[in-house]
Short mmCIF file of C-alpha atoms and ligand atoms in Angstrom, two decimals:
data_model
loop_
_atom_site.label_atom_id
_atom_site.label_comp_id
_atom_site.label_asym_id
_atom_site.label_seq_id
_atom_site.Cartn_x
_atom_site.Cartn_y
_atom_site.Cartn_z
CA MET A 1 65.65 142.80 114.67
CA LYS A 2 63.43 140.51 112.60
CA ILE A 3 65.65 138.99 109.91
CA GLY A 4 64.93 136.64 106.99
CA PHE A 5 67.97 134.62 105.87
CA ILE A 6 67.91 132.75 102.56
CA GLY A 7 70.79 130.43 101.62
CA LEU A 8 72.21 128.68 104.67
CA GLY A 9 75.12 126.80 103.12
CA ASN A 10 78.79 126.85 104.12
CA MET A 11 78.79 130.63 104.50
CA GLY A 12 75.15 131.53 105.19
CA GLY A 13 74.70 128.87 107.88
CA PRO A 14 77.31 130.20 110.31
CA MET A 15 76.46 133.83 109.47
CA ALA A 16 72.80 133.27 110.38
CA ALA A 17 73.82 131.38 113.51
CA ASN A 18 75.91 134.38 114.65
CA LEU A 19 72.95 136.73 114.17
CA ALA A 20 70.68 134.43 116.18
CA LYS A 21 73.32 134.09 118.90
CA ALA A 22 73.44 137.88 119.18
CA GLY A 23 69.72 137.88 119.99
CA HIS A 24 68.12 138.65 116.61
CA GLU A 25 64.98 136.87 115.52
CA VAL A 26 66.16 134.95 112.45
CA THR A 27 63.92 132.93 110.12
CA GLY A 28 65.78 130.89 107.53
CA PHE A 29 65.06 129.17 104.25
CA ASP A 30 67.27 126.87 102.20
CA LEU A 31 66.43 124.28 99.55
CA ALA A 32 68.71 121.70 101.15
CA ALA A 33 70.89 122.87 104.05
CA PRO A 34 69.81 122.26 107.66
CA MET A 35 68.82 125.16 109.94
CA PRO A 36 71.65 126.40 112.13
CA ASP A 37 71.18 126.68 115.90
CA GLY A 38 68.74 129.39 116.92
CA VAL A 39 67.28 129.92 113.42
CA SER A 40 63.57 129.16 112.84
CA LYS A 41 62.76 127.22 109.71
CA ALA A 42 60.49 128.66 107.01
CA ASP A 43 58.95 126.41 104.37
CA THR A 44 59.42 128.90 101.54
CA ALA A 45 61.61 131.90 100.74
CA VAL A 46 58.49 134.09 100.84
CA GLU A 47 57.69 132.91 104.36
CA ALA A 48 61.23 133.80 105.51
CA ALA A 49 61.02 137.25 103.90
CA LYS A 50 57.51 138.28 104.98
CA GLY A 51 57.48 140.81 107.83
CA ALA A 52 61.30 140.92 108.06
CA GLU A 53 63.02 144.29 108.51
CA VAL A 54 66.07 142.91 106.74
CA VAL A 55 66.36 139.96 104.35
CA ILE A 56 69.85 138.59 103.79
CA THR A 57 70.60 136.26 100.88
CA MET A 58 73.74 134.10 100.61
CA LEU A 59 73.28 132.18 97.35
CA PRO A 60 75.50 130.47 94.77
CA ASN A 61 75.20 132.87 91.80
CA GLY A 62 73.41 135.75 90.07
CA ALA A 63 70.83 133.61 88.26
CA ILE A 64 69.65 132.07 91.54
CA LEU A 65 69.69 135.47 93.24
CA ARG A 66 67.43 136.90 90.49
CA LYS A 67 65.06 133.94 90.86
CA VAL A 68 64.84 134.35 94.63
CA ALA A 69 64.38 138.13 94.24
CA ASP A 70 61.42 137.54 91.88
CA GLU A 71 59.82 135.48 94.63
CA ILE A 72 60.50 137.59 97.71
CA VAL A 73 60.57 141.23 96.60
CA PRO A 74 56.76 141.45 96.17
CA ALA A 75 56.28 139.85 99.61
CA MET A 76 58.61 142.15 101.57
CA ASP A 77 57.41 145.09 103.68
CA LYS A 78 57.97 148.55 102.15
CA GLY A 79 61.10 150.16 103.60
CA ALA A 80 62.67 146.80 104.45
CA VAL A 81 66.26 146.13 103.35
CA PHE A 82 67.20 143.48 100.79
CA ALA A 83 70.85 142.74 101.58
CA ASP A 84 72.55 140.29 99.24
CA CYS A 85 75.88 138.97 100.54
CA SER A 86 76.48 136.41 97.75
CA THR A 87 79.24 136.94 95.21
CA VAL A 88 77.42 137.61 91.92
CA ASP A 89 77.92 139.53 88.68
CA VAL A 90 77.62 143.31 88.90
CA GLU A 91 74.73 143.29 86.41
CA SER A 92 72.58 140.95 88.51
CA ALA A 93 73.34 142.98 91.64
CA ARG A 94 72.19 146.17 89.90
CA ALA A 95 69.10 144.51 88.37
CA VAL A 96 67.98 143.15 91.74
CA ALA A 97 68.56 146.55 93.36
CA ASP A 98 66.38 148.23 90.69
CA GLN A 99 63.66 145.65 91.27
CA ALA A 100 63.84 146.25 95.03
CA HIS A 101 63.65 150.04 94.58
CA ASP A 102 60.61 149.72 92.31
CA ALA A 103 58.89 147.83 95.13
CA GLY A 104 59.74 150.50 97.74
CA LEU A 105 62.59 148.55 99.36
CA LEU A 106 66.16 149.52 100.19
CA ALA A 107 68.88 147.44 98.56
CA VAL A 108 72.45 146.66 99.56
CA ASP A 109 74.89 144.38 97.74
CA ALA A 110 77.51 143.30 100.26
CA PRO A 111 79.73 140.41 99.24
CA VAL A 112 82.24 139.20 101.79
CA SER A 113 85.78 138.03 102.10
CA GLY A 114 87.09 135.81 104.86
CA GLY A 115 85.74 132.42 103.80
CA VAL A 116 84.08 129.79 105.93
CA THR A 117 86.44 130.30 108.87
CA GLY A 118 85.64 134.02 108.87
CA ALA A 119 81.91 133.24 108.64
CA ALA A 120 82.11 130.92 111.65
CA ALA A 121 84.28 133.28 113.70
CA GLY A 122 82.28 136.40 112.81
CA THR A 123 85.34 138.05 111.26
CA LEU A 124 84.22 138.59 107.66
CA THR A 125 84.89 141.79 105.72
CA PHE A 126 81.82 143.23 103.97
CA MET A 127 82.16 145.46 100.90
CA ALA A 128 78.86 147.19 100.34
CA GLY A 129 77.16 149.06 97.54
CA GLY A 130 73.63 150.47 97.44
CA ASP A 131 71.41 152.74 99.50
CA GLU A 132 73.19 154.56 102.29
CA ASP A 133 70.18 154.32 104.63
CA GLY A 134 69.98 150.61 103.88
CA PHE A 135 73.65 150.26 104.70
CA ALA A 136 73.18 152.17 107.97
CA LYS A 137 70.41 149.77 108.93
CA VAL A 138 72.37 146.58 108.20
CA GLU A 139 75.78 147.77 109.39
CA PRO A 140 75.15 146.59 112.98
CA LEU A 141 74.40 143.13 111.55
CA PHE A 142 77.59 143.21 109.49
CA ASP A 143 79.42 144.10 112.73
CA ILE A 144 78.11 140.88 114.29
CA MET A 145 79.00 138.69 111.29
CA GLY A 146 82.25 140.47 110.52
CA GLN A 147 85.06 142.70 111.66
CA LYS A 148 84.81 145.40 109.00
CA ALA A 149 82.25 146.81 106.58
CA VAL A 150 83.27 149.29 103.89
CA TYR A 151 80.67 151.38 102.04
CA CYS A 152 81.74 151.54 98.38
CA GLY A 153 79.04 153.67 96.73
CA PRO A 154 75.93 152.94 94.62
CA SER A 155 74.39 149.53 93.88
CA GLY A 156 76.78 147.01 92.37
CA ASN A 157 79.87 148.68 93.81
CA GLY A 158 80.21 146.06 96.55
CA GLN A 159 80.44 143.38 93.87
CA ALA A 160 82.80 145.59 91.87
CA ALA A 161 85.13 145.90 94.88
CA LYS A 162 85.03 142.16 95.49
CA ILE A 163 85.95 141.17 91.94
CA CYS A 164 88.70 143.80 91.69
CA ASN A 165 90.20 142.48 94.93
CA ASN A 166 89.98 138.86 93.84
CA MET A 167 91.38 139.58 90.39
CA ILE A 168 94.46 141.02 92.13
CA LEU A 169 94.54 138.02 94.44
CA GLY A 170 94.29 135.42 91.64
CA ALA A 171 96.94 137.04 89.44
CA THR A 172 99.26 137.61 92.41
CA MET A 173 98.92 134.01 93.56
CA ILE A 174 99.87 132.78 90.09
CA VAL A 175 102.97 134.94 89.83
CA THR A 176 104.02 134.07 93.40
CA CYS A 177 103.82 130.37 92.49
CA GLU A 178 105.66 130.98 89.21
CA ALA A 179 108.45 132.70 91.14
CA PHE A 180 108.86 129.75 93.54
CA ALA A 181 108.98 127.32 90.59
CA LEU A 182 111.48 129.56 88.79
CA ALA A 183 113.64 129.79 91.93
CA ASP A 184 113.72 125.97 92.04
CA LYS A 185 114.95 125.83 88.44
CA LEU A 186 117.60 128.43 89.11
CA GLY A 187 118.86 126.59 92.18
CA LEU A 188 117.73 129.38 94.51
CA ASP A 189 116.66 128.05 97.91
CA ARG A 190 112.95 128.68 98.57
CA GLN A 191 113.57 129.95 102.09
CA ALA A 192 116.19 132.41 100.83
CA MET A 193 113.83 133.59 98.09
CA TYR A 194 111.06 134.06 100.67
CA ASP A 195 113.37 135.92 103.07
CA VAL A 196 114.29 138.38 100.34
CA VAL A 197 110.93 138.84 98.63
CA SER A 198 108.81 139.05 101.78
CA THR A 199 110.81 142.10 102.85
CA SER A 200 111.42 143.56 99.37
CA SER A 201 109.26 145.19 96.73
CA GLY A 202 107.87 141.83 95.56
CA TYR A 203 106.09 141.27 98.87
CA SER A 204 102.36 140.58 98.76
CA TRP A 205 99.56 139.01 100.74
CA THR A 206 100.04 135.75 98.82
CA MET A 207 103.76 135.67 99.58
CA ASN A 208 103.71 136.97 103.14
CA ALA A 209 100.39 135.85 104.64
CA TYR A 210 99.37 132.83 102.52
CA THR A 211 102.73 131.46 101.35
CA PRO A 212 102.00 128.77 98.73
CA ALA A 213 105.20 126.77 99.46
CA PRO A 214 104.95 124.15 102.23
CA GLY A 215 107.18 124.81 105.22
CA ILE A 216 108.05 128.36 104.12
CA GLY A 217 106.68 131.62 105.49
CA ALA A 218 103.15 131.85 106.89
CA THR A 219 101.26 128.72 107.89
CA SER A 220 98.76 128.22 105.08
CA PRO A 221 96.84 125.50 103.17
CA ALA A 222 100.19 124.56 101.53
CA ASP A 223 101.13 123.13 104.93
CA ASN A 224 97.97 121.05 104.94
CA ASP A 225 98.31 119.29 101.59
CA TYR A 226 96.56 122.21 99.86
CA LYS A 227 93.17 121.49 101.43
CA PRO A 228 91.08 124.67 101.10
CA GLY A 229 91.16 127.39 102.42
CA PHE A 230 89.84 129.09 99.37
CA ALA A 231 89.12 126.48 96.72
CA ALA A 232 90.50 126.93 93.20
CA GLU A 233 87.00 126.64 91.70
CA LEU A 234 85.77 129.57 93.82
CA MET A 235 88.71 131.63 92.62
CA LEU A 236 87.76 130.65 89.07
CA LYS A 237 84.18 131.80 89.67
CA ASP A 238 85.41 135.22 90.83
CA LEU A 239 87.89 135.57 87.96
CA ARG A 240 85.08 134.79 85.50
CA LEU A 241 82.90 137.47 87.11
CA ALA A 242 85.80 139.93 86.82
CA GLN A 243 86.17 139.21 83.09
CA GLN A 244 82.42 139.40 82.54
CA ALA A 245 82.43 142.84 84.18
CA ALA A 246 85.57 143.92 82.29
CA GLU A 247 84.01 142.96 78.95
CA ALA A 248 80.76 144.75 79.77
CA ALA A 249 82.66 147.88 80.85
CA ASP A 250 85.22 147.68 77.99
CA ALA A 251 88.11 147.58 80.48
CA ASP A 252 91.47 146.17 79.40
CA THR A 253 92.48 143.46 81.92
CA PRO A 254 94.99 141.15 80.20
CA LEU A 255 96.47 139.71 83.40
CA GLY A 256 93.01 139.13 84.88
CA LYS A 257 92.10 137.29 81.68
CA ALA A 258 95.26 135.17 81.78
CA ALA A 259 94.57 134.34 85.43
CA ARG A 260 91.03 133.25 84.56
CA ASP A 261 92.28 131.03 81.72
CA LEU A 262 94.95 129.43 83.89
CA TYR A 263 92.55 128.69 86.76
CA ALA A 264 90.02 127.30 84.24
CA GLN A 265 92.67 124.94 82.89
CA PHE A 266 93.74 123.99 86.40
CA VAL A 267 90.21 123.32 87.68
CA GLU A 268 88.73 121.73 84.57
CA ASN A 269 91.63 119.75 83.08
CA GLU A 270 94.34 119.36 85.67
CA GLY A 271 92.60 118.06 88.79
CA GLY A 272 92.63 121.39 90.62
CA GLU A 273 88.99 121.20 91.74
CA GLY A 274 88.71 120.77 95.50
CA LYS A 275 92.25 122.00 96.08
CA ASP A 276 93.23 125.32 97.56
CA PHE A 277 93.89 128.04 94.99
CA SER A 278 97.55 128.10 96.10
CA ALA A 279 97.96 124.57 94.65
CA MET A 280 99.08 126.43 91.53
CA LEU A 281 102.58 125.87 92.91
CA PRO A 282 102.61 122.05 92.60
CA ARG A 283 101.01 122.57 89.18
CA PHE A 284 103.99 124.66 88.03
CA GLU A 285 106.43 122.21 89.62
CA LYS A 286 104.85 119.29 87.75
CA ARG A 287 104.79 121.13 84.49
CA GLY A 288 108.44 121.99 84.88
CA HIS A 289 109.42 118.35 85.23
CA GLU A 290 107.46 117.05 82.24
P1 NAD B 1 76.96 126.84 99.41
O1 NAD B 1 76.73 126.13 98.13
O2 NAD B 1 77.53 126.12 100.56
O3 NAD B 1 75.57 127.52 99.91
C1 NAD B 1 74.58 128.02 99.04
C2 NAD B 1 73.24 127.58 99.61
O4 NAD B 1 72.20 128.15 98.83
C3 NAD B 1 73.03 126.05 99.57
O5 NAD B 1 72.78 125.57 100.88
C4 NAD B 1 71.82 125.88 98.65
O6 NAD B 1 70.96 124.81 99.05
C5 NAD B 1 71.14 127.21 98.81
N1 NAD B 1 70.24 127.53 97.69
C6 NAD B 1 70.46 127.40 96.37
N2 NAD B 1 69.39 127.82 95.67
C7 NAD B 1 68.49 128.25 96.59
C8 NAD B 1 67.18 128.80 96.49
N3 NAD B 1 66.59 129.01 95.31
N4 NAD B 1 66.52 129.09 97.64
C9 NAD B 1 67.11 128.87 98.85
N5 NAD B 1 68.35 128.36 99.00
C10 NAD B 1 69.02 128.05 97.87
O7 NAD B 1 77.86 128.11 99.03
P2 NAD B 1 78.69 129.05 100.03
O8 NAD B 1 80.11 128.59 100.09
O9 NAD B 1 77.90 129.25 101.27
O10 NAD B 1 78.71 130.40 99.19
C11 NAD B 1 77.60 131.29 99.12
C12 NAD B 1 78.05 132.56 98.42
O11 NAD B 1 79.13 133.15 99.15
C13 NAD B 1 78.55 132.35 97.01
O12 NAD B 1 78.08 133.40 96.19
C14 NAD B 1 80.06 132.37 97.14
O13 NAD B 1 80.72 132.78 95.98
C15 NAD B 1 80.23 133.38 98.27
N6 NAD B 1 81.48 133.24 99.02
C16 NAD B 1 81.92 132.02 99.43
C17 NAD B 1 83.11 131.91 100.14
C18 NAD B 1 83.61 130.58 100.60
O14 NAD B 1 84.78 130.50 100.99
N7 NAD B 1 82.80 129.53 100.60
C19 NAD B 1 83.84 133.07 100.46
C20 NAD B 1 83.35 134.32 100.07
C21 NAD B 1 82.17 134.40 99.34
#
């Protein structure tokens, strides 16, 4: 398939490389990042998009996505698929889909989870909203770049699924870290706490699969000095998107809001930037000893 790929950073680079490796004809454009192996370089976004059956974007945020869409949508062939895999606000995803539809294109919003290791290994999970025929067309590409693609309904629903998932993840990580710090204060051994909770009703992905305490439970960034992994500032981005969506939809999400505020404090005032999002645990430890 002839594919245009715009945004070849930490995620987009390896994703495009996997498509090229699988034999697709991939033309890439990025303002700064180098072209991955097997990807031909375009000089502009329009050049990457022209004549492509599918254009995939993997960009930092909704404002940049809208800007790129303004450039490429008029240049794309009718019937082609605009598949955005960035994590952006639901409103931008829906606005770009409307713009694509008005130009006779199919649109899919398909953010991913799995991080840079998943992008490199081709094991991402895609959560997709938008046109069903568009999804059918890009699903084989998602199968190359990932291990699972879930169709979630109309445009914007992929982004909605992503921010709901990450709101659960952020809040759960915080409370898991709080529980370890509380156990310390109560003189409860961390290993004993883990052994109980990981097989009791308090179990969770953060406790069982991504244990934030070094040397306990699953091997995770905690065992590597909290190097990301999933950086705290990316978690903050997703928690902000969740609150933006909650406010727009008049949904009551007090724990999601508290999680956003705590990650904002951690990233902006407490040196959390560049650390894994599980470094909330040393934050609570420190606070406890002040
Ligand atoms: P990144 O900053 O490494 O890559 C973004 C790329 O977009 C950069 O190379 C930048 O030069 C390019 N770019 C910016 N403006 C552009 C424009 N106008 N035209 C062309 N290229 C442009 O970011 P990333 O980590 O690859 O993340 C990309 C998206 O994936 C984000 O929305 C992020 O939230 C999401 N995401 C990231 C992770 C992760 O672990 N890194 C996990 C899941 C989802």
